[in-house]
Structure formats: C-alpha cells, structure tokens
Short mmCIF file of C-alpha atoms in Angstrom, two decimals:
data_model
loop_
_atom_site.label_atom_id
_atom_site.label_comp_id
_atom_site.label_asym_id
_atom_site.label_seq_id
_atom_site.Cartn_x
_atom_site.Cartn_y
_atom_site.Cartn_z
CA UNK A 2 53.40 239.32 140.28
CA UNK A 3 53.59 240.08 143.99
CA UNK A 4 53.36 237.17 146.42
CA UNK A 5 52.72 237.81 150.10
CA UNK A 6 52.97 234.99 152.65
CA UNK A 7 51.01 235.27 155.90
CA UNK A 8 52.04 232.79 158.59
CA UNK A 9 49.28 232.57 161.18
CA UNK A 10 51.36 231.07 163.96
CA UNK A 11 51.60 227.59 165.35
CA UNK A 12 54.31 227.75 167.97
CA UNK A 13 55.87 230.82 166.34
CA UNK A 14 54.59 234.41 166.25
CA UNK A 15 52.48 235.34 163.22
CA UNK A 16 54.27 237.25 160.46
CA UNK A 17 54.01 238.27 156.83
CA UNK A 18 56.66 238.64 154.14
CA UNK A 19 56.98 239.02 150.38
CA UNK A 20 58.25 235.97 148.48
CA UNK A 21 59.68 235.34 145.04
CA UNK A 22 57.80 232.89 142.82
CA UNK A 23 60.42 230.18 143.51
CA UNK A 24 60.18 230.75 147.29
CA UNK A 25 56.38 230.51 147.15
CA UNK A 26 56.57 227.19 145.30
CA UNK A 27 59.05 225.89 147.89
CA UNK A 28 56.78 226.95 150.79
CA UNK A 29 53.77 225.24 149.20
CA UNK A 30 55.74 222.10 148.29
CA UNK A 31 57.54 221.72 151.62
CA UNK A 32 54.35 222.19 153.62
CA UNK A 33 52.45 219.75 151.41
CA UNK A 34 55.17 217.12 151.95
CA UNK A 35 54.97 217.88 155.70
CA UNK A 36 51.28 216.93 155.66
CA UNK A 37 49.44 220.23 155.22
CA UNK A 38 46.69 220.47 152.63
CA UNK A 39 46.91 223.23 150.00
CA UNK A 40 43.70 224.81 148.71
CA UNK A 41 43.64 227.26 145.81
CA UNK A 42 41.01 229.98 145.51
CA UNK A 43 40.70 232.16 142.42
CA UNK A 44 36.93 232.69 142.29
CA UNK A 45 34.56 234.24 144.80
CA UNK A 46 31.22 232.90 146.04
CA UNK A 47 29.49 234.59 143.09
CA UNK A 48 31.71 232.72 140.60
CA UNK A 49 33.60 235.85 139.56
CA UNK A 50 37.37 236.10 139.60
CA UNK A 51 38.94 237.32 142.84
CA UNK A 52 40.44 240.79 142.48
CA UNK A 53 42.14 243.36 144.66
CA UNK A 54 40.42 246.71 145.28
CA UNK A 55 42.42 248.20 142.36
CA UNK A 56 41.25 245.45 139.98
CA UNK A 57 44.35 243.21 139.85
CA UNK A 58 43.67 239.47 139.69
CA UNK A 59 44.15 237.63 142.97
CA UNK A 60 44.81 233.96 143.72
CA UNK A 61 44.86 232.77 147.33
CA UNK A 62 46.49 229.54 148.50
CA UNK A 63 45.81 228.29 152.02
CA UNK A 64 47.83 225.60 153.78
CA UNK A 65 45.88 223.83 156.49
CA UNK A 66 46.20 220.92 158.85
CA UNK A 67 44.34 219.48 161.81
CA UNK A 68 44.75 222.79 163.68
CA UNK A 69 43.15 224.76 160.84
CA UNK A 70 44.71 227.24 158.41
CA UNK A 71 48.41 227.71 159.15
CA UNK A 72 49.55 229.82 156.19
CA UNK A 73 48.01 231.94 153.45
CA UNK A 74 49.77 233.00 150.25
CA UNK A 75 48.28 235.82 148.20
CA UNK A 76 49.34 235.98 144.55
CA UNK A 77 48.52 239.38 143.04
CA UNK A 78 48.89 239.39 139.26
CA UNK A 79 50.15 242.64 137.76
CA UNK A 80 47.79 244.58 135.52
#
C-alpha cells in the first residue's frame, strides 16, 4: 500500500509526502484529537469503488476543521 499525505496549508506552506501505515494512523489520530474531523471516502458518486487510473483501489481520508479541508491522505492499495 502507498500512502500519500497532502497538507493544504494553514500557516505553513502546502506540501506532500509519502507515509508509512503507522505514520498515517498517527496523523489521523493526532489531528482528530486536535479537533479536526476525519472523513473517509472509498466510493464515488456512482456508488462504485474509487480507483486510480491504473485500476488500483483508492481510499481517501480528509481532515477538516472550521477553515475547511486541511489535509488529505490517499491510500492506494496494491494490485
């Protein structure tokens, strides 16, 4: 599984980096404790599973607060 974290910038410049599974869980947990709301998306508007252009399964987690979406984590599941 490949996990990419996109920080959209609130006081810091936006960046992206690749995380381990443990790091991703820490980011989600720490930001939830800090008051952000996690939302998990694994299905598209048509009800089908989200996939990458090459067909790998995709799960997206957003972390949002009063200022909107702060972080996005993309979990790409290996084929």
